[in-house]
Tab-separated table of C-alpha atoms and ligand atoms in Angstrom:
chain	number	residue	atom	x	y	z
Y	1383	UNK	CA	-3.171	-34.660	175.208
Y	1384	UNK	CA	-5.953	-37.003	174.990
Y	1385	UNK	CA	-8.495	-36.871	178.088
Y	1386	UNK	CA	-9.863	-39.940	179.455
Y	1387	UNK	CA	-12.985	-39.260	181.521
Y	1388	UNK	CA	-14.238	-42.431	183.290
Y	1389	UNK	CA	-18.518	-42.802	183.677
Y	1390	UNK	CA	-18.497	-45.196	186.948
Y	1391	UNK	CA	-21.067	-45.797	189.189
Y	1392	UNK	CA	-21.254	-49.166	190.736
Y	1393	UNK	CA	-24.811	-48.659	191.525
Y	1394	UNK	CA	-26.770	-50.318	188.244
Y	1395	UNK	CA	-29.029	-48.871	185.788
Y	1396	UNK	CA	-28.097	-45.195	186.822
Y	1397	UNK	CA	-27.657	-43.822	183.907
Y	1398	UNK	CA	-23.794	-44.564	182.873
Y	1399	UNK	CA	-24.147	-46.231	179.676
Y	1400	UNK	CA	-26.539	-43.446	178.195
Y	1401	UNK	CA	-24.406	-41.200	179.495
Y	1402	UNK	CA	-21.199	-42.257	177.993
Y	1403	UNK	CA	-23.394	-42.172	174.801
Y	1404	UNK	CA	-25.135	-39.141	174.714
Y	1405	UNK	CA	-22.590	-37.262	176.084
Y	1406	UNK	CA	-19.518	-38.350	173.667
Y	1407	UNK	CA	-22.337	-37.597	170.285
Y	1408	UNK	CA	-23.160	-33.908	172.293
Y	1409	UNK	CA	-18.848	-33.616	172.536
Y	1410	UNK	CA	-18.843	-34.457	169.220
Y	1411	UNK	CA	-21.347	-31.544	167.776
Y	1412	UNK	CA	-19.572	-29.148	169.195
Y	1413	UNK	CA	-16.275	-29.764	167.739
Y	1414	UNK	CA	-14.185	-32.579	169.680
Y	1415	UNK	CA	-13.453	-35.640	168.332
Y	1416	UNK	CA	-14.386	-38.901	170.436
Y	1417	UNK	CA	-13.566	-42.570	171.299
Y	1418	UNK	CA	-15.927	-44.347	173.431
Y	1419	UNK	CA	-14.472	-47.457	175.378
Y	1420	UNK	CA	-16.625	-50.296	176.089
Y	1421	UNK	CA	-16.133	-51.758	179.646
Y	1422	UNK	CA	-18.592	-53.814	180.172
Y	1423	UNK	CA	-19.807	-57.093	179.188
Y	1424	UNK	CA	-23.232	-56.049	178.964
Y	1425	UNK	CA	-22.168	-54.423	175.875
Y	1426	UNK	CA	-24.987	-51.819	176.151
Y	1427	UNK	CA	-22.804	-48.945	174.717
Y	1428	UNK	CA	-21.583	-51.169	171.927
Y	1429	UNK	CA	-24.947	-51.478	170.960
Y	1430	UNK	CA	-26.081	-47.991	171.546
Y	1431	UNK	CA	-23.798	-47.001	169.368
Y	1432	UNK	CA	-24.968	-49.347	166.484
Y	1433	UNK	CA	-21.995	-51.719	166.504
Y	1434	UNK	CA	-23.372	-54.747	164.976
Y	1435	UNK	CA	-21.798	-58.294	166.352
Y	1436	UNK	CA	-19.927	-59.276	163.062
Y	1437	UNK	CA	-17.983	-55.702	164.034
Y	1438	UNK	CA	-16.581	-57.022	167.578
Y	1439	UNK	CA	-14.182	-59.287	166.613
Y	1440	UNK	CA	-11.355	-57.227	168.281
Y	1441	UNK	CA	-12.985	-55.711	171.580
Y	1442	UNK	CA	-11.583	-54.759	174.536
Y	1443	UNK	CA	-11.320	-58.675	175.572
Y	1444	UNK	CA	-8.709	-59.162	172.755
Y	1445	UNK	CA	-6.762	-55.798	173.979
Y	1446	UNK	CA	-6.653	-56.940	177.525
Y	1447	UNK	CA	-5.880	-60.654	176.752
Y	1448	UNK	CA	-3.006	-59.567	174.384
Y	1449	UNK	CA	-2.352	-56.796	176.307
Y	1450	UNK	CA	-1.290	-54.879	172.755
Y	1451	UNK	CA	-2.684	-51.896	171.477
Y	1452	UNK	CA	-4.168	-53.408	168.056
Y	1453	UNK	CA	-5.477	-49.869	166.002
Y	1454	UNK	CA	-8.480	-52.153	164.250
Y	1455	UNK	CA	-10.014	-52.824	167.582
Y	1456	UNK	CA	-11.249	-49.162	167.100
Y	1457	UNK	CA	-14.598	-49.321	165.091
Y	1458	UNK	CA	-16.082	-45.952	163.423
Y	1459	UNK	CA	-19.483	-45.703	164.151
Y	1460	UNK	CA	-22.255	-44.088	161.895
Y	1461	UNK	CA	-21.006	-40.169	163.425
Y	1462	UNK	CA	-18.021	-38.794	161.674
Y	1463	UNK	CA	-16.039	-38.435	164.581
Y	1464	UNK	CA	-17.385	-40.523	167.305
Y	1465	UNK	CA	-15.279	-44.322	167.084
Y	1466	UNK	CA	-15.839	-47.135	169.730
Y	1467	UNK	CA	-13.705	-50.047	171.062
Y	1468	UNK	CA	-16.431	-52.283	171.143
Y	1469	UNK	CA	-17.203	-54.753	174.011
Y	1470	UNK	CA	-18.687	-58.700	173.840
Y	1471	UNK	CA	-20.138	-60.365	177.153
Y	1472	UNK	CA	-16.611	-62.613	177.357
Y	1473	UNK	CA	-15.027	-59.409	178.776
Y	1474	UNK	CA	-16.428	-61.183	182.253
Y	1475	UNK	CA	-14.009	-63.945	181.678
Y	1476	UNK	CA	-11.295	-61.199	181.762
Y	1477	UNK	CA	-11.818	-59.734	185.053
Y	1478	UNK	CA	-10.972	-63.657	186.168
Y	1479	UNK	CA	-8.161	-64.089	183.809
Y	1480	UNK	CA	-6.627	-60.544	184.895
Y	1481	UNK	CA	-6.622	-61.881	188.693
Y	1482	UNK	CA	-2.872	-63.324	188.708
Y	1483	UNK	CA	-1.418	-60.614	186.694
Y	1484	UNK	CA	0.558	-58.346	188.320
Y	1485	UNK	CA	0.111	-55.582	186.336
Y	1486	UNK	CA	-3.556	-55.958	186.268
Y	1487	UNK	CA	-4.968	-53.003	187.664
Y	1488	UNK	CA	-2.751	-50.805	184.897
Y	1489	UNK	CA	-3.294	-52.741	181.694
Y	1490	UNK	CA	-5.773	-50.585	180.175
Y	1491	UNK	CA	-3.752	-47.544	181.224
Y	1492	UNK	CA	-0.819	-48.892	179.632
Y	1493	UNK	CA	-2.862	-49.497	176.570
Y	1494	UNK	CA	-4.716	-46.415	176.371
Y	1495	UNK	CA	-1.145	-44.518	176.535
Y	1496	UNK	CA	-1.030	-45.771	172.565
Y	1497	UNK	CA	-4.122	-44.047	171.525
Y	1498	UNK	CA	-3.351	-40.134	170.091
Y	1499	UNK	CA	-5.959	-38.179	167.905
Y	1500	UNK	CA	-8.732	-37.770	170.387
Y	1501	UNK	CA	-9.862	-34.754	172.065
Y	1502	UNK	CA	-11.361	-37.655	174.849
Y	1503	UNK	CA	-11.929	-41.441	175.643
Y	1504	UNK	CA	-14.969	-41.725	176.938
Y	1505	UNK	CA	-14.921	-45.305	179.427
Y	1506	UNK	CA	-18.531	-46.488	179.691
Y	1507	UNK	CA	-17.863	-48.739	183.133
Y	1508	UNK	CA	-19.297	-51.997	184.465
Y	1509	UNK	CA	-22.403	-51.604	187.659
Y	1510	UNK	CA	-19.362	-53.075	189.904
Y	1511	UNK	CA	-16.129	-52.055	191.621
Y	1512	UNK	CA	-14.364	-55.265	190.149
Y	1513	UNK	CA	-11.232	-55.279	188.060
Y	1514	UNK	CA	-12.561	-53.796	184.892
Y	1515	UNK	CA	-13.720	-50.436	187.153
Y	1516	UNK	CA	-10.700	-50.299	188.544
Y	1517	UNK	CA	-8.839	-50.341	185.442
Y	1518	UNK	CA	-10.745	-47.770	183.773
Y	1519	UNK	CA	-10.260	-45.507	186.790
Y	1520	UNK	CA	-6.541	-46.099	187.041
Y	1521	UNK	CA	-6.310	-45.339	183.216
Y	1522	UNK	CA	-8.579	-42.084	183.510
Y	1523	UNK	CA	-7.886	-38.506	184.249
Y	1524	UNK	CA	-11.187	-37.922	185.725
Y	1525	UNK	CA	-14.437	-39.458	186.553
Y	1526	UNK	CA	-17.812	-38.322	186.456
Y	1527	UNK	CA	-20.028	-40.337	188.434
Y	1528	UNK	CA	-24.343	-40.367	187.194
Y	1529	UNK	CA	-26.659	-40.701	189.965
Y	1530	UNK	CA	-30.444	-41.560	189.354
Y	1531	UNK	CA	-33.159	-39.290	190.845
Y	1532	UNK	CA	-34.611	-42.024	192.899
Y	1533	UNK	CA	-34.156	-42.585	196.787
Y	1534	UNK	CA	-31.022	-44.189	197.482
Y	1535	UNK	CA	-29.365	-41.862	195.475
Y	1536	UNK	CA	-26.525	-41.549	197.381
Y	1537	UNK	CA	-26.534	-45.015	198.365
Y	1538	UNK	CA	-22.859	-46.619	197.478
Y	1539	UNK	CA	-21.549	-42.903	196.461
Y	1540	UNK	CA	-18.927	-43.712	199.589
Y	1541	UNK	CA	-17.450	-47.104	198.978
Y	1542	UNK	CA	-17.431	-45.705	195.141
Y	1543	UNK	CA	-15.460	-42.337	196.927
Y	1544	UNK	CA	-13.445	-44.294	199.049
Y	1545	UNK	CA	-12.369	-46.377	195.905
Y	1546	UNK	CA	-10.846	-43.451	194.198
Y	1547	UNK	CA	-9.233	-41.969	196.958
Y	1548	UNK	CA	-7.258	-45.163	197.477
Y	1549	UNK	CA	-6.630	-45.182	193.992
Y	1550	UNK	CA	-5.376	-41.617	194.413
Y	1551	UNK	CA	-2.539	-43.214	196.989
Y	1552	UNK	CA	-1.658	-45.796	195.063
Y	1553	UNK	CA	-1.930	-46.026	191.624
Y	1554	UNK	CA	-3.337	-42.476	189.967
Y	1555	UNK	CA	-2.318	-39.611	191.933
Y	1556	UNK	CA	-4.507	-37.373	189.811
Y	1557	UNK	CA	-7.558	-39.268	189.813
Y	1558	UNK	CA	-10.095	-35.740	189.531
Y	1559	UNK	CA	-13.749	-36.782	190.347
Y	1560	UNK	CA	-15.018	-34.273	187.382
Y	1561	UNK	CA	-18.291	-33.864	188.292
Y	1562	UNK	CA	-22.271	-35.802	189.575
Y	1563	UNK	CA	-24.785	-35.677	187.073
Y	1564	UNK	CA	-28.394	-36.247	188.097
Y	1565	UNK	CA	-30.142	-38.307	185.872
Y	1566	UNK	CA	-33.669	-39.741	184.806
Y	1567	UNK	CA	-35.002	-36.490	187.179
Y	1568	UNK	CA	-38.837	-36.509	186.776
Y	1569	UNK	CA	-40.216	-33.380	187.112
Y	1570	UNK	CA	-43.852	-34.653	187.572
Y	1571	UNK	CA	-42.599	-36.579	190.968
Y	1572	UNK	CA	-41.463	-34.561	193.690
Y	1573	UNK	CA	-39.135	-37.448	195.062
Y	1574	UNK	CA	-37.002	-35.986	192.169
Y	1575	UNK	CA	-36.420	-32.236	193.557
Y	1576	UNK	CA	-35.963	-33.748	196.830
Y	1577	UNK	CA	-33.102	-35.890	195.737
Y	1578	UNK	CA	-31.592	-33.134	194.098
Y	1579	UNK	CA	-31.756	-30.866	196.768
Y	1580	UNK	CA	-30.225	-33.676	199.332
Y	1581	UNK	CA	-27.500	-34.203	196.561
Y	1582	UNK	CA	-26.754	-30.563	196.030
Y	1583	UNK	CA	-26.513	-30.163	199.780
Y	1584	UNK	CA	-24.109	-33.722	200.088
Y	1585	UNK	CA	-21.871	-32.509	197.098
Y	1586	UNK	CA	-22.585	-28.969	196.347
Y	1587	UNK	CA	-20.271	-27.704	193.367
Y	1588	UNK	CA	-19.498	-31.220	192.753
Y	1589	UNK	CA	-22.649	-31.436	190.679
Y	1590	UNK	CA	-23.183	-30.261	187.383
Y	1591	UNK	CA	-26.301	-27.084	187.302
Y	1592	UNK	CA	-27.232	-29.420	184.075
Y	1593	UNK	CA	-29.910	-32.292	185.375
Y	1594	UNK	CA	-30.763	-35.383	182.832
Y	1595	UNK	CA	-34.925	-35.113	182.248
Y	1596	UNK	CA	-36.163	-38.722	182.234
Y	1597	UNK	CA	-37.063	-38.643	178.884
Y	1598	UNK	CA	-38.769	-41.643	176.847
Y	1599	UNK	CA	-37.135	-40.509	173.212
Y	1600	UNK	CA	-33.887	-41.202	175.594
Y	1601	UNK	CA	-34.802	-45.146	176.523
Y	1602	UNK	CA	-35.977	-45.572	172.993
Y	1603	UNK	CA	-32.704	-44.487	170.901
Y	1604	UNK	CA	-30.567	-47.460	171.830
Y	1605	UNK	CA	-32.923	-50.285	170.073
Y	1606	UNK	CA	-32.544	-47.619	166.769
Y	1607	UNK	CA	-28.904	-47.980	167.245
Y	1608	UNK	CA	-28.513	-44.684	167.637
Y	1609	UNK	CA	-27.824	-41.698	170.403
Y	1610	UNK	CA	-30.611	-39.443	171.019
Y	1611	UNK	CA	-29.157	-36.452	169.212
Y	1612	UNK	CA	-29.003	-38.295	166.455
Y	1613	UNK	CA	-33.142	-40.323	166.658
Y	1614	UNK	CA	-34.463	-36.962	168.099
Y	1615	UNK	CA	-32.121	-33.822	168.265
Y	1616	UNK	CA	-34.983	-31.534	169.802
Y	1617	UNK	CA	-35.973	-33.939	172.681
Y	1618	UNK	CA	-35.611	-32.569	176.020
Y	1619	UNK	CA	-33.134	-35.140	176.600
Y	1620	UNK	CA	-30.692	-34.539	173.787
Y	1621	UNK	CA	-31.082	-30.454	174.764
Y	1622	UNK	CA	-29.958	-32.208	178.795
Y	1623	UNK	CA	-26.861	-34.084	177.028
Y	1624	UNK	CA	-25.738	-30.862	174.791
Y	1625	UNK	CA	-26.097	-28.394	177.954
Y	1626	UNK	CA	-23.948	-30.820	179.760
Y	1627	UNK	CA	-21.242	-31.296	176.987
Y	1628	UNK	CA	-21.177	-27.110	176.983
Y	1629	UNK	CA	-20.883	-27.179	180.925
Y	1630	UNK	CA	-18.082	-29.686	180.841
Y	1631	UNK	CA	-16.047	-27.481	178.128
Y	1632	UNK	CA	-16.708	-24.748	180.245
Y	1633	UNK	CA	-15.464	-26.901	183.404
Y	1634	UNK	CA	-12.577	-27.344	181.321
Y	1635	UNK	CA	-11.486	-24.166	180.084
Y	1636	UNK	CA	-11.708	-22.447	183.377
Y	1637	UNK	CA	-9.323	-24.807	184.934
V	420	ATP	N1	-32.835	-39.761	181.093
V	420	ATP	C1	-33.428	-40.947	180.865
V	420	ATP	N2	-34.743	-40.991	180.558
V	420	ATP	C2	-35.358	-42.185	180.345
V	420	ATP	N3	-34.758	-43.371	180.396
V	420	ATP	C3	-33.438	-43.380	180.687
V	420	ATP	C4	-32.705	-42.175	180.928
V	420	ATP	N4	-31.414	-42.497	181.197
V	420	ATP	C5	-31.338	-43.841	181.129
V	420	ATP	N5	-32.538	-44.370	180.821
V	420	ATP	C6	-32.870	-45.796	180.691
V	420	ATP	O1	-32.624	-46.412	181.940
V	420	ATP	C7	-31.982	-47.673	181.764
V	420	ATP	C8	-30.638	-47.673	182.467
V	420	ATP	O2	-29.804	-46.709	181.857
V	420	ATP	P1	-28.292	-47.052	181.476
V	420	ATP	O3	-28.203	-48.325	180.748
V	420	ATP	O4	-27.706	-45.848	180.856
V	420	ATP	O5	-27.709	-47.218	182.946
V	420	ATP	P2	-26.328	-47.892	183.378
V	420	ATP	O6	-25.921	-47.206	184.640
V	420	ATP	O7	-25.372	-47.873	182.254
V	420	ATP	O8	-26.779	-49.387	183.656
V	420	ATP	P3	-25.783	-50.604	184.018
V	420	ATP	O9	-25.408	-50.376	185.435
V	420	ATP	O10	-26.609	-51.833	183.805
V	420	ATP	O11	-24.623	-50.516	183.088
V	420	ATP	C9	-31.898	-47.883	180.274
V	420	ATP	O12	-32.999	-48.637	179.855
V	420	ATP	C10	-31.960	-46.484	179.705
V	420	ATP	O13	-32.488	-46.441	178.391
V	421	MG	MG1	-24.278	-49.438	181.420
């Protein structure tokens, strides 16, 4: 069975996109075979992962639109492996379009039921709790939510909780939040251990032991293209997204 772990944080520039990144290239070198989902219009994975714009012809706007599985919206990116469904910044006009459907909460669910040969999908989510979110958290089996090492951390973590509980009554019964990573931590500023102490203490075993470093090599590797394993495999942050891959297995396997 294919897992589909949403990244969602409504909360912007946290840390979702390079997270849906770096973690699906760290799955990926240790064994598992990946498909990251572009949900948002920003198209920031898309690009991350090197997907040039003459390669999003068929993104997730056609699939939602059509509302058909089509198997060449799936693009293979430079890492045996790792393929992406590509997103283009007219996925916005979906969210709109979606409004009168009545299905529209479960059309990427329904879609993503079509898709076999992955170990995981990987949705990178919009910074909002609109439509798109809410379809890749009805689709998903889990979610693991980043949080930034700055004050307000925990700022929005409620309505974002409160969002998949109701989605837990109503349309996903299984809805698993997976796991809080801390992200961008800077061990030179002690803001950063307080915010992971006040975390720990909010969500305790909720959050993963592995912490994101902020990490320059990380915020460079995007213009290349290219996840950070791949632009600087002994970085601290590409160590960060490989410990976390092994902790999620881990996760996994012990039920
Ligand atoms: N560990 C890190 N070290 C340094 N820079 C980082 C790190 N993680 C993310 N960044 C940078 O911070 C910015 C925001 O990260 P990212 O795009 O992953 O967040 P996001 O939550 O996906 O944002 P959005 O809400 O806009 O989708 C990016 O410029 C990214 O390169
Ligand atoms: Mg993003």
């Amino acid at each position: 069975m294919t897992k589909i772990i949403a990244i969602a944080n409504q909360k912007g520039g946290v840390g979702k996109t390079t997270t849906a990144i770096n973690l699906a290239t760290a799955l990926v070198s240790i064994g598992q075979k990946i498909l990251v989902l572009d949900l948002d219009p920003q198209s920031n994975a898309s690009t991350g992962l090197g997907i040039s714009e003459d390669r999003r012809k068929k993104t997730v706007y056609e699939l939602f639109v059509s509302n058909e599985y089509e198997k060449n919206s799936i693009q293979n990116t430079a890492i045996p492996n790792l393929d992406i469904i590509p997103s283009r910044t007219d996925l916005a006009a979906a969210e709109i379009e979606l409004v009168d459907l009545e299905n529209r909460e479960s059309i990427l669910k329904s879609l993503l039921l079509k898709i076999e040969n992955y170990d995981k999908i990987i949705i990178d989510c919009p910074p909002a709790l609109g439509l798109l979110t809410i379809n890749g958290l009805v689709a998903a089996g889990s979610v693991i939510i980043p949080l930034q090492c700055e004050f307000f951390a925990l700022e929005g973590l409620s309505s974002l909780i409160s969002t998949i509980e109701s989605l837990r009554e109503s349309f996903n019964k299984n809805l698993q939040i997976q796991g809080v990573v801390l992200t961008m931590f800077d061990k030179r500023n002690s803001l950063s251990y307080l915010v992971e102490q006040d975390v720990r203490k909010h969500l305790g075993g909720r959050v993963y032991k592995t912490v994101i470093p902020r990490n320059v090599r990380i915020s460079e590797a995007p213009s290349h293209g290219k996840p950070i394993l791949i632009y600087d495999i002994n970085c601290p942050g590409s160590r960060a997204y490989i410990d976390l891959a092994k902790e999620i297995i881990k996760q996994e396997s012990d039920g």
